[in-house]
Short mmCIF file of C-alpha atoms in Angstrom, two decimals:
data_model
loop_
_atom_site.label_atom_id
_atom_site.label_comp_id
_atom_site.label_asym_id
_atom_site.label_seq_id
_atom_site.Cartn_x
_atom_site.Cartn_y
_atom_site.Cartn_z
CA MET A 305 80.03 104.54 25.38
CA GLN A 306 79.31 108.26 25.83
CA GLU A 307 77.58 107.55 29.14
CA VAL A 308 80.72 105.83 30.47
CA ALA A 309 82.87 108.74 29.30
CA HIS A 310 80.60 111.38 30.84
CA THR A 311 80.63 109.51 34.16
CA LEU A 312 84.44 109.48 34.10
CA VAL A 313 84.57 113.17 33.16
CA ALA A 314 82.32 113.97 36.14
CA ARG A 315 84.72 112.13 38.46
CA HIS A 316 87.60 114.15 37.06
CA ARG A 317 85.76 117.42 37.64
CA GLU A 318 85.57 116.56 41.34
CA ILE A 319 89.36 116.99 41.45
CA ALA A 320 89.47 120.73 42.19
CA THR A 321 92.87 121.09 43.87
CA PRO A 322 96.33 119.59 43.29
CA ARG A 323 96.78 116.20 44.91
CA THR A 324 98.79 113.01 44.64
CA PHE A 325 97.86 109.46 43.72
CA HIS A 326 99.58 106.08 43.78
CA LEU A 327 100.10 103.88 40.74
CA LEU A 328 102.52 101.00 40.13
CA GLY A 329 104.04 101.44 43.57
CA LEU A 330 104.93 105.10 42.98
CA GLU A 331 103.45 108.42 44.04
CA TRP A 332 102.45 110.94 41.38
CA ASP A 333 101.32 114.56 41.24
CA LEU A 334 97.89 115.33 39.78
CA LEU A 335 96.66 118.78 38.78
CA PRO A 336 92.98 119.73 38.29
CA GLY A 337 91.82 119.41 34.70
CA VAL A 338 94.28 116.62 33.84
CA TYR A 339 93.34 113.02 33.06
CA ALA A 340 93.74 110.97 36.25
CA PRO A 341 95.36 107.59 35.48
CA HIS A 342 94.37 105.97 38.75
CA LEU A 343 90.69 106.25 37.77
CA SER A 344 91.12 103.76 34.91
CA GLN A 345 92.30 100.15 34.99
CA SER A 346 93.94 100.65 31.62
CA SER A 347 96.71 102.85 33.01
CA ALA A 348 98.66 100.12 34.79
CA LEU A 349 98.07 97.69 31.93
CA TYR A 350 99.52 99.97 29.27
CA ALA A 351 102.42 100.91 31.51
CA GLU A 352 103.39 97.25 31.82
CA TRP A 353 102.66 96.29 28.22
CA LEU A 354 104.61 99.03 26.46
CA PRO A 355 107.96 98.07 24.88
CA TYR A 356 110.18 100.86 26.20
CA PRO A 357 113.23 101.03 23.90
CA LEU A 358 116.30 100.58 26.09
CA HIS A 359 118.78 103.40 25.33
CA GLY A 360 116.38 104.56 22.61
CA SER A 361 113.92 107.39 22.06
CA PHE A 362 110.28 107.39 23.16
CA CYS A 363 107.47 109.82 22.32
CA GLU A 364 104.16 109.96 24.17
CA VAL A 365 101.26 111.78 22.55
CA GLY A 366 98.77 113.03 25.14
CA SER A 367 101.04 112.67 28.15
CA GLY A 368 98.54 113.86 30.78
CA THR A 369 100.23 113.47 34.16
CA GLY A 370 103.30 112.14 32.40
CA TYR A 371 103.39 108.83 34.24
CA ILE A 372 104.12 106.84 31.05
CA SER A 373 106.86 109.25 29.96
CA VAL A 374 108.42 109.11 33.41
CA LEU A 375 108.31 105.31 33.41
CA ALA A 376 109.93 105.28 29.96
CA ALA A 377 112.81 107.31 31.37
CA LEU A 378 113.05 105.18 34.52
CA ARG A 379 113.09 101.99 32.43
CA GLY A 380 116.05 102.98 30.33
CA CYS A 381 115.03 105.24 27.45
CA ALA A 382 117.80 107.68 26.62
CA SER A 383 115.40 110.43 25.59
CA VAL A 384 111.68 110.94 26.06
CA THR A 385 109.37 113.51 24.46
CA ALA A 386 105.99 114.15 26.10
CA LEU A 387 103.34 116.00 24.07
CA ASP A 388 99.95 117.28 25.20
CA ILE A 389 97.50 119.90 23.95
CA SER A 390 96.76 120.95 27.55
CA GLU A 391 99.00 123.45 29.33
CA ALA A 392 97.92 121.92 32.65
CA ALA A 393 98.95 118.45 31.44
CA ALA A 394 102.32 119.73 30.22
CA GLU A 395 102.94 121.29 33.63
CA ASN A 396 101.77 118.09 35.34
CA THR A 397 104.22 116.07 33.28
CA ARG A 398 107.05 118.42 34.28
CA LEU A 399 106.09 118.03 37.95
CA ASN A 400 106.24 114.25 37.79
CA ALA A 401 109.48 114.25 35.80
CA ALA A 402 111.02 116.38 38.55
CA ARG A 403 109.44 114.27 41.32
CA HIS A 404 111.07 111.12 39.95
CA GLY A 405 114.41 112.64 39.02
CA VAL A 406 114.16 112.33 35.23
CA ALA A 407 113.55 115.96 34.22
CA SER A 408 116.80 116.02 32.25
CA THR A 409 115.66 113.04 30.15
CA ILE A 410 112.13 114.25 29.34
CA ARG A 411 111.33 117.07 26.94
CA VAL A 412 107.78 118.37 27.45
CA ALA A 413 105.96 120.34 24.74
CA CYS A 414 102.42 121.69 24.52
CA GLY A 415 100.50 121.45 21.25
CA ASP A 416 98.03 119.42 19.21
CA MET A 417 99.30 115.94 18.32
CA PHE A 418 102.72 116.24 16.59
CA GLU A 419 102.58 120.02 16.02
CA PRO A 420 105.35 120.88 18.53
CA LEU A 421 107.85 118.63 16.72
CA THR A 422 110.31 119.57 13.99
CA SER A 423 111.07 117.55 10.87
CA GLY A 424 114.19 116.26 12.59
CA ASP A 425 112.36 114.76 15.59
CA ARG A 426 112.26 110.97 15.19
CA PHE A 427 111.63 108.21 17.71
CA ASP A 428 112.03 104.49 18.21
CA VAL A 429 108.56 104.26 19.77
CA ILE A 430 105.55 106.57 19.49
CA TYR A 431 102.63 105.83 21.81
CA TRP A 432 99.19 107.37 22.26
CA ASN A 433 96.42 106.30 24.67
CA SER A 434 93.73 107.75 22.46
CA ASN A 435 90.53 109.71 23.11
CA PHE A 436 88.38 106.97 21.61
CA VAL A 437 84.86 108.34 22.29
CA GLU A 438 83.03 109.92 19.36
CA GLY A 439 81.64 113.29 20.48
CA GLU A 440 82.28 117.00 20.82
CA PRO A 441 84.50 117.99 23.77
CA ALA A 442 83.35 120.94 25.87
CA ASP A 443 86.88 121.88 27.01
CA VAL A 444 90.48 120.70 27.10
CA LEU A 445 89.77 118.12 29.81
CA GLU A 446 87.13 116.46 27.63
CA ARG A 447 89.64 116.30 24.77
CA ALA A 448 91.18 113.45 26.74
CA PHE A 449 87.99 111.45 26.14
CA PHE A 450 86.23 112.76 23.01
CA ASP A 451 87.46 112.90 19.41
CA PRO A 452 84.84 114.46 17.09
CA GLY A 453 84.85 112.68 13.75
CA TYR A 454 87.94 110.77 14.87
CA ALA A 455 89.90 113.72 13.49
CA ALA A 456 92.71 113.29 16.01
CA HIS A 457 93.09 109.64 15.03
CA ALA A 458 93.29 110.64 11.37
CA ALA A 459 96.01 113.19 12.22
CA PHE A 460 97.90 110.57 14.22
CA PHE A 461 98.09 108.19 11.27
CA ARG A 462 98.72 110.98 8.76
CA ASP A 463 101.72 112.46 10.56
CA ALA A 464 103.31 109.68 12.60
CA ALA A 465 105.49 108.22 9.85
CA ALA A 466 107.46 111.46 9.57
CA HIS A 467 108.57 111.05 13.18
CA LEU A 468 109.49 107.36 13.34
CA GLU A 469 113.02 106.07 13.06
CA PRO A 470 113.55 103.29 10.50
CA GLY A 471 112.11 100.21 12.17
CA GLY A 472 110.34 102.39 14.76
CA ARG A 473 107.12 101.25 16.39
CA LEU A 474 103.74 103.05 16.37
CA LEU A 475 101.46 102.04 19.27
CA LEU A 476 97.91 102.93 20.23
CA GLY A 477 96.02 102.27 23.45
CA PHE A 478 92.35 101.57 22.67
CA THR A 479 89.27 99.80 24.08
CA ASP A 480 86.30 97.88 22.81
CA LEU A 481 84.17 100.93 23.70
CA GLY A 482 85.68 102.72 20.70
CA ASP A 483 85.15 102.16 16.99
CA GLU A 484 88.12 99.96 16.17
CA PRO A 485 87.04 99.14 12.58
CA ARG A 486 87.00 102.87 11.91
CA VAL A 487 90.49 103.21 13.38
CA HIS A 488 91.72 100.40 11.13
CA ALA A 489 90.15 102.12 8.12
CA LEU A 490 91.74 105.47 8.97
CA ALA A 491 95.09 103.77 9.45
CA ALA A 492 94.79 102.03 6.08
CA GLU A 493 94.04 105.35 4.38
CA HIS A 494 97.47 106.54 5.51
CA GLY A 495 99.34 103.35 4.71
CA TRP A 496 99.23 101.49 8.03
CA ARG A 497 97.99 98.06 9.01
CA ALA A 498 97.05 97.09 12.55
CA ALA A 499 98.01 94.17 14.77
CA LEU A 500 96.88 93.42 18.32
CA LEU A 501 99.83 93.25 20.72
CA ARG A 502 98.07 92.76 24.06
CA ALA A 503 94.52 92.74 25.42
CA ALA A 504 92.83 92.32 28.79
CA LYS A 505 89.19 92.28 29.78
CA CYS A 506 88.48 94.07 33.06
CA ALA A 507 85.33 94.23 35.17
CA ALA A 508 83.37 97.48 34.90
CA GLU A 509 80.19 98.86 36.46
CA ASN A 510 77.99 97.59 33.62
CA GLY A 511 79.89 94.50 32.54
CA HIS A 512 83.41 94.40 31.13
CA ILE A 513 85.78 96.64 29.20
CA GLU A 514 88.53 95.20 27.04
CA TYR A 515 91.69 97.28 26.87
CA ARG A 516 93.82 96.77 23.78
CA LEU A 517 97.32 97.76 22.75
CA LEU A 518 97.56 97.99 18.97
CA GLU A 519 100.68 98.26 16.83
CA PHE A 520 100.66 99.79 13.35
CA THR A 521 103.18 98.92 10.66
CA ARG A 522 103.52 100.22 7.13
CA ALA A 523 101.32 98.36 4.67
CA GLY A 524 102.56 96.96 1.38
#
């Protein structure tokens, strides 16, 4: 798992200047140091699988380039909040919101997990494509891949309930390269139970990777 992640990190480090990429029939801005969606097959899958709440509110944790947040706005969400710990990612999200004419719909904030939010911020859908690899990140870019001790996952499950509307949905993008039983255990510690919404197995260099969209509901 770490070998796959380090290979992908190395490909990202080759992106040294701003550029554009194409995904889902649209053109997107990409800044150096930001996770590049077109380098992973999961990006298009999650974009198509997500249940964007029509006329509702959507929050993306770890927005990166902001392509999911932009799509949420384009597909009818009344308000979108995009969060990322990386200043470069926050700026990249703003660029793509402006590029696609939805800057007035998307609020972008920089901070760790839900830290930029207030107690009054609540959403119909919260989504995170998580950094599922166990390991110590060397910099902010590697935070997109590595979660030491799964601490970020624990924070996600600890704090998400405070920001969901009644009946709101908590969604996580994951893969079979990560430790899903550990994720389920962390979720249970904070009162959540998991269900698999969608899954797809895609060819990879050394076999296959299964991408999974999980939904978490309150236990009990």
